[in-house]
Amino acid sequence: GEADVVYQRVYDEYRRTCAGAVSRPDFWWPEVFWITEPGHALFDVVHEDEHGRADGYVSYEIKGEWHDGFADRQLLVWDLQALSSTTRAALWEFVLGVDLILSVKATNLPPDEPLRFLLADDRAMRTDYLIDAVWVLPLDAAALLGSRAYSAAGKLVIEIVDPDGSRSQIALDGGPDGARGVEQANAAPDLSCSRATLGALSLGGTSWATLAAAGAVDENSAGAIALADAMFATAPAPATVSWF
């Protein structure tokens, strides 16, 4: 009850700052978040700012047993959300300070999680895998590109090449204050790519230069890739930070 109100507000505030983060409907919390395996307990910690307002939380589980007098136990972080970097660091400090834990494992973290650089020994952290949970297919590319702000001001004509060979061009005029995307027939494209590739690039978590090096983007005018990377750059990195 009380935790639901706090968690839902914190998560909703956080996800609005992170491209690619999805909403969690009301039914999600009791039917997904609070469901645990039989015999397992979920621990919940809330962080409050100097005004007593909750600005972060972490939910974790402890697994394992004692063997020959030693604790062979693992702390598993299921959900850690914070509205500031200071709060995030404080929550990690708490997690890593839980006593009698051999190792800490976390899931549902963003790709630019700063934990590694909070550790005295950054080699103590291992990343096992990255899940491609953020997937975008722009059915209306002009509306998608026109609905976000851009880190640098610029104009680009982006050509979309569909599997059937048809082509369309989007004239993008964007900057920090917003953007306008218009489908423009027979325009001279600065960049060409597939619709799926544009989806991968649209939130800013993937570099145009990287996909160009992989042959997925064609640069038709000099400097267009550098401009696109400057415009589309996003911080924090796009992430879903949820599960289904």
C-alpha positions as a Markdown table, in Angstrom:
| # | Residue | x | y | z |
|---|---|---|---|---|
| 1 | Gly | 0.0 | 0.0 | 0.0 |
| 2 | Glu | 2.3 | 2.8 | 1.2 |
| 3 | Ala | 5.3 | 1.4 | -0.7 |
| 4 | Asp | 3.2 | 1.3 | -3.9 |
| 5 | Val | 2.5 | 5.0 | -3.7 |
| 6 | Val | 6.2 | 5.8 | -3.2 |
| 7 | Tyr | 7.6 | 3.4 | -5.7 |
| 8 | Gln | 5.1 | 4.3 | -8.4 |
| 9 | Arg | 5.8 | 8.0 | -8.1 |
| 10 | Val | 9.6 | 7.6 | -8.0 |
| 11 | Tyr | 9.6 | 5.3 | -11.0 |
| 12 | Asp | 7.2 | 7.5 | -13.0 |
| 13 | Glu | 9.4 | 10.6 | -12.4 |
| 14 | Tyr | 12.6 | 8.7 | -13.4 |
| 15 | Arg | 11.2 | 7.1 | -16.6 |
| 16 | Arg | 10.2 | 10.5 | -17.9 |
| 17 | Thr | 13.9 | 11.5 | -17.9 |
| 18 | Cys | 15.1 | 8.3 | -19.7 |
| 19 | Ala | 14.4 | 7.7 | -23.4 |
| 20 | Gly | 13.1 | 4.2 | -24.0 |
| 21 | Ala | 11.8 | 3.7 | -20.4 |
| 22 | Val | 8.2 | 2.4 | -20.4 |
| 23 | Ser | 5.4 | 3.1 | -18.0 |
| 24 | Arg | 4.3 | 0.6 | -15.4 |
| 25 | Pro | 0.5 | 0.4 | -15.3 |
| 26 | Asp | -1.3 | 0.1 | -11.9 |
| 27 | Phe | -1.9 | -3.6 | -12.3 |
| 28 | Trp | 1.8 | -4.2 | -13.0 |
| 29 | Trp | 2.9 | -3.6 | -9.4 |
| 30 | Pro | 0.8 | -6.2 | -7.6 |
| 31 | Glu | 0.9 | -8.8 | -10.5 |
| 32 | Val | 4.6 | -8.5 | -11.4 |
| 33 | Phe | 6.6 | -6.4 | -9.0 |
| 34 | Trp | 5.4 | -7.9 | -5.7 |
| 35 | Ile | 5.3 | -11.5 | -6.8 |
| 36 | Thr | 8.2 | -13.5 | -5.4 |
| 37 | Glu | 9.1 | -17.2 | -5.5 |
| 38 | Pro | 7.9 | -19.4 | -2.6 |
| 39 | Gly | 10.4 | -19.2 | 0.2 |
| 40 | His | 12.0 | -16.0 | -0.9 |
| 41 | Ala | 11.7 | -12.6 | 0.7 |
| 42 | Leu | 12.0 | -9.3 | -1.0 |
| 43 | Phe | 13.7 | -6.5 | 0.9 |
| 44 | Asp | 12.8 | -2.9 | 0.2 |
| 45 | Val | 14.8 | 0.3 | 1.0 |
| 46 | Val | 13.6 | 3.9 | 0.4 |
| 47 | His | 16.0 | 6.9 | 0.2 |
| 48 | Glu | 14.7 | 10.3 | 1.2 |
| 49 | Asp | 16.2 | 13.7 | 0.4 |
| 50 | Glu | 17.0 | 16.4 | 2.9 |
| 51 | His | 13.3 | 17.4 | 2.9 |
| 52 | Gly | 12.1 | 13.9 | 3.7 |
| 53 | Arg | 10.7 | 13.3 | 0.2 |
| 54 | Ala | 11.4 | 9.8 | -1.2 |
| 55 | Asp | 13.7 | 10.2 | -4.2 |
| 56 | Gly | 14.9 | 6.6 | -4.7 |
| 57 | Tyr | 14.4 | 3.0 | -3.8 |
| 58 | Val | 16.0 | -0.4 | -4.1 |
| 59 | Ser | 14.3 | -3.8 | -4.0 |
| 60 | Tyr | 16.6 | -6.9 | -3.5 |
| 61 | Glu | 16.5 | -10.5 | -2.6 |
| 62 | Ile | 19.1 | -12.6 | -0.7 |
| 63 | Lys | 19.7 | -16.2 | -1.7 |
| 64 | Gly | 22.1 | -18.9 | -0.5 |
| 65 | Glu | 23.0 | -20.7 | 2.7 |
| 66 | Trp | 25.7 | -21.1 | 5.3 |
| 67 | His | 28.4 | -23.7 | 4.7 |
| 68 | Asp | 30.9 | -24.7 | 7.4 |
| 69 | Gly | 30.4 | -21.5 | 9.2 |
| 70 | Phe | 30.7 | -19.3 | 6.2 |
| 71 | Ala | 28.0 | -17.3 | 4.5 |
| 72 | Asp | 27.7 | -18.5 | 0.8 |
| 73 | Arg | 25.0 | -16.0 | 0.0 |
| 74 | Gln | 24.2 | -13.7 | -2.9 |
| 75 | Leu | 22.3 | -10.4 | -2.9 |
| 76 | Leu | 20.2 | -9.9 | -6.1 |
| 77 | Val | 19.1 | -6.4 | -6.9 |
| 78 | Trp | 15.8 | -6.5 | -8.8 |
| 79 | Asp | 15.0 | -2.9 | -9.1 |
| 80 | Leu | 17.0 | 0.3 | -8.3 |
| 81 | Gln | 15.6 | 3.6 | -9.3 |
| 82 | Ala | 16.8 | 7.1 | -8.2 |
| 83 | Leu | 16.0 | 10.7 | -9.1 |
| 84 | Ser | 19.6 | 11.9 | -8.7 |
| 85 | Ser | 23.2 | 10.5 | -9.1 |
| 86 | Thr | 23.8 | 11.2 | -5.4 |
| 87 | Thr | 20.8 | 9.1 | -4.4 |
| 88 | Arg | 21.8 | 6.4 | -6.7 |
| 89 | Ala | 25.3 | 6.3 | -5.2 |
| 90 | Ala | 23.8 | 6.2 | -1.7 |
| 91 | Leu | 21.5 | 3.2 | -2.6 |
| 92 | Trp | 24.5 | 1.3 | -4.0 |
| 93 | Glu | 26.5 | 2.1 | -0.9 |
| 94 | Phe | 23.7 | 0.6 | 1.2 |
| 95 | Val | 23.5 | -2.5 | -1.0 |
| 96 | Leu | 27.2 | -3.2 | -0.9 |
| 97 | Gly | 27.2 | -2.7 | 2.8 |
| 98 | Val | 24.7 | -5.5 | 3.6 |
| 99 | Asp | 26.5 | -7.9 | 5.9 |
| 100 | Leu | 27.4 | -11.5 | 5.3 |
| 101 | Ile | 27.0 | -11.4 | 1.5 |
| 102 | Leu | 29.6 | -13.1 | -0.8 |
| 103 | Ser | 28.5 | -11.4 | -4.0 |
| 104 | Val | 26.0 | -8.8 | -5.4 |
| 105 | Lys | 24.2 | -9.3 | -8.7 |
| 106 | Ala | 21.9 | -6.8 | -10.3 |
| 107 | Thr | 19.5 | -6.9 | -13.3 |
| 108 | Asn | 17.4 | -4.3 | -15.1 |
| 109 | Leu | 20.2 | -1.7 | -15.0 |
| 110 | Pro | 20.8 | 0.9 | -17.8 |
| 111 | Pro | 23.8 | 0.4 | -20.1 |
| 112 | Asp | 25.5 | 3.6 | -18.7 |
| 113 | Glu | 25.2 | 2.4 | -15.0 |
| 114 | Pro | 27.8 | 4.4 | -13.1 |
| 115 | Leu | 28.4 | 1.8 | -10.4 |
| 116 | Arg | 31.8 | 0.6 | -11.9 |
| 117 | Phe | 33.2 | 4.1 | -11.3 |
| 118 | Leu | 32.0 | 4.3 | -7.7 |
| 119 | Leu | 34.0 | 1.2 | -6.7 |
| 120 | Ala | 37.5 | 1.4 | -5.3 |
| 121 | Asp | 38.4 | -1.5 | -7.6 |
| 122 | Asp | 36.4 | -1.1 | -10.9 |
| 123 | Arg | 37.6 | -4.6 | -12.0 |
| 124 | Ala | 35.5 | -6.1 | -9.2 |
| 125 | Met | 32.4 | -5.5 | -11.4 |
| 126 | Arg | 31.5 | -7.8 | -14.3 |
| 127 | Thr | 28.9 | -7.2 | -17.0 |
| 128 | Asp | 27.5 | -10.6 | -18.0 |
| 129 | Tyr | 25.2 | -9.5 | -20.8 |
| 130 | Leu | 23.2 | -6.7 | -22.4 |
| 131 | Ile | 19.6 | -7.4 | -23.4 |
| 132 | Asp | 18.1 | -5.5 | -26.4 |
| 133 | Ala | 15.0 | -4.5 | -24.5 |
| 134 | Val | 14.6 | -1.2 | -26.3 |
| 135 | Trp | 13.3 | -1.8 | -29.8 |
| 136 | Val | 11.7 | 0.9 | -32.0 |
| 137 | Leu | 10.2 | 0.6 | -35.5 |
| 138 | Pro | 9.2 | 4.1 | -36.7 |
| 139 | Leu | 6.0 | 3.6 | -38.7 |
| 140 | Asp | 5.6 | 7.4 | -38.9 |
| 141 | Ala | 9.2 | 8.5 | -39.0 |
| 142 | Ala | 8.4 | 12.2 | -39.5 |
| 143 | Ala | 6.3 | 12.2 | -36.3 |
| 144 | Leu | 8.9 | 10.2 | -34.3 |
| 145 | Leu | 11.8 | 12.4 | -35.3 |
| 146 | Gly | 9.8 | 15.6 | -34.8 |
| 147 | Ser | 8.7 | 14.5 | -31.3 |
| 148 | Arg | 12.1 | 14.7 | -29.5 |
| 149 | Ala | 14.6 | 17.4 | -28.7 |
| 150 | Tyr | 18.2 | 17.2 | -30.0 |
| 151 | Ser | 21.5 | 17.9 | -28.3 |
| 152 | Ala | 22.8 | 20.1 | -31.1 |
| 153 | Ala | 20.9 | 22.2 | -33.7 |
| 154 | Gly | 21.0 | 21.1 | -37.3 |
| 155 | Lys | 19.1 | 20.1 | -40.4 |
| 156 | Leu | 19.3 | 16.7 | -42.1 |
| 157 | Val | 17.4 | 14.9 | -44.9 |
| 158 | Ile | 17.2 | 11.3 | -44.0 |
| 159 | Glu | 16.2 | 8.7 | -46.6 |
| 160 | Ile | 14.4 | 5.5 | -45.5 |
| 161 | Val | 14.8 | 2.5 | -47.7 |
| 162 | Asp | 12.1 | -0.1 | -47.1 |
| 163 | Pro | 12.5 | -3.9 | -47.8 |
| 164 | Asp | 10.4 | -3.6 | -51.0 |
| 165 | Gly | 12.8 | -1.0 | -52.4 |
| 166 | Ser | 10.5 | 2.0 | -51.9 |
| 167 | Arg | 12.2 | 5.2 | -50.6 |
| 168 | Ser | 11.0 | 8.2 | -48.6 |
| 169 | Gln | 12.8 | 11.2 | -47.3 |
| 170 | Ile | 12.3 | 13.0 | -44.0 |
| 171 | Ala | 13.5 | 16.6 | -43.6 |
| 172 | Leu | 14.5 | 17.0 | -40.0 |
| 173 | Asp | 15.1 | 20.5 | -38.5 |
| 174 | Gly | 15.9 | 20.0 | -34.8 |
| 175 | Gly | 17.7 | 21.5 | -31.8 |
| 176 | Pro | 17.5 | 21.6 | -27.9 |
| 177 | Asp | 14.1 | 23.3 | -28.0 |
| 178 | Gly | 12.4 | 20.8 | -30.2 |
| 179 | Ala | 12.1 | 19.6 | -33.8 |
| 180 | Arg | 10.1 | 19.4 | -36.9 |
| 181 | Gly | 10.1 | 16.4 | -39.2 |
| 182 | Val | 8.4 | 16.5 | -42.6 |
| 183 | Glu | 8.2 | 13.9 | -45.2 |
| 184 | Gln | 9.6 | 15.5 | -48.4 |
| 185 | Ala | 9.4 | 13.8 | -51.8 |
| 186 | Asn | 12.4 | 13.8 | -54.1 |
| 187 | Ala | 14.6 | 15.6 | -51.6 |
| 188 | Ala | 18.4 | 15.1 | -51.8 |
| 189 | Pro | 19.2 | 12.8 | -48.8 |
| 190 | Asp | 22.2 | 13.5 | -46.5 |
| 191 | Leu | 21.8 | 10.0 | -45.0 |
| 192 | Ser | 20.2 | 6.7 | -46.1 |
| 193 | Cys | 19.3 | 3.7 | -44.0 |
| 194 | Ser | 16.5 | 1.1 | -43.4 |
| 195 | Arg | 13.5 | 1.8 | -41.3 |
| 196 | Ala | 14.8 | -0.7 | -38.6 |
| 197 | Thr | 18.1 | 1.1 | -38.6 |
| 198 | Leu | 16.5 | 4.5 | -38.1 |
| 199 | Gly | 14.6 | 3.0 | -35.2 |
| 200 | Ala | 17.8 | 1.8 | -33.6 |
| 201 | Leu | 19.2 | 5.3 | -34.0 |
| 202 | Ser | 16.1 | 7.4 | -33.1 |
| 203 | Leu | 16.5 | 7.5 | -29.3 |
| 204 | Gly | 20.2 | 8.4 | -29.4 |
| 205 | Gly | 21.7 | 5.3 | -27.8 |
| 206 | Thr | 23.4 | 4.0 | -30.9 |
| 207 | Ser | 26.0 | 5.9 | -33.0 |
| 208 | Trp | 25.4 | 6.8 | -36.6 |
| 209 | Ala | 29.1 | 6.4 | -37.2 |
| 210 | Thr | 29.1 | 2.9 | -35.7 |
| 211 | Leu | 26.2 | 1.7 | -37.9 |
| 212 | Ala | 27.8 | 3.4 | -40.9 |
| 213 | Ala | 31.0 | 1.4 | -40.3 |
| 214 | Ala | 28.8 | -1.7 | -40.3 |
| 215 | Gly | 27.3 | -0.7 | -43.7 |
| 216 | Ala | 23.9 | 0.0 | -42.3 |
| 217 | Val | 24.0 | 3.8 | -43.0 |
| 218 | Asp | 25.1 | 5.6 | -46.2 |
| 219 | Glu | 26.5 | 9.1 | -45.9 |
| 220 | Asn | 25.5 | 11.0 | -49.0 |
| 221 | Ser | 26.8 | 14.4 | -48.0 |
| 222 | Ala | 30.1 | 15.1 | -46.2 |
| 223 | Gly | 29.8 | 15.7 | -42.5 |
| 224 | Ala | 26.3 | 14.4 | -42.2 |
| 225 | Ile | 27.2 | 11.5 | -39.9 |
| 226 | Ala | 29.1 | 13.7 | -37.5 |
| 227 | Leu | 26.2 | 16.2 | -37.4 |
| 228 | Ala | 23.7 | 13.4 | -36.9 |
| 229 | Asp | 25.7 | 12.0 | -34.0 |
| 230 | Ala | 25.9 | 15.4 | -32.4 |
| 231 | Met | 22.2 | 16.0 | -32.8 |
| 232 | Phe | 21.0 | 12.6 | -31.7 |
| 233 | Ala | 23.3 | 12.2 | -28.6 |
| 234 | Thr | 21.2 | 11.4 | -25.5 |
| 235 | Ala | 22.0 | 11.3 | -21.8 |
| 236 | Pro | 21.2 | 9.3 | -19.9 |
| 237 | Ala | 21.4 | 6.4 | -22.4 |
| 238 | Pro | 18.1 | 5.0 | -23.6 |
| 239 | Ala | 17.0 | 2.1 | -21.4 |
| 240 | Thr | 13.9 | 0.2 | -20.5 |
| 241 | Val | 14.9 | -0.5 | -16.8 |
| 242 | Ser | 11.8 | -2.6 | -16.3 |
| 243 | Trp | 10.6 | -6.1 | -17.1 |
| 244 | Phe | 7.4 | -7.7 | -18.3 |
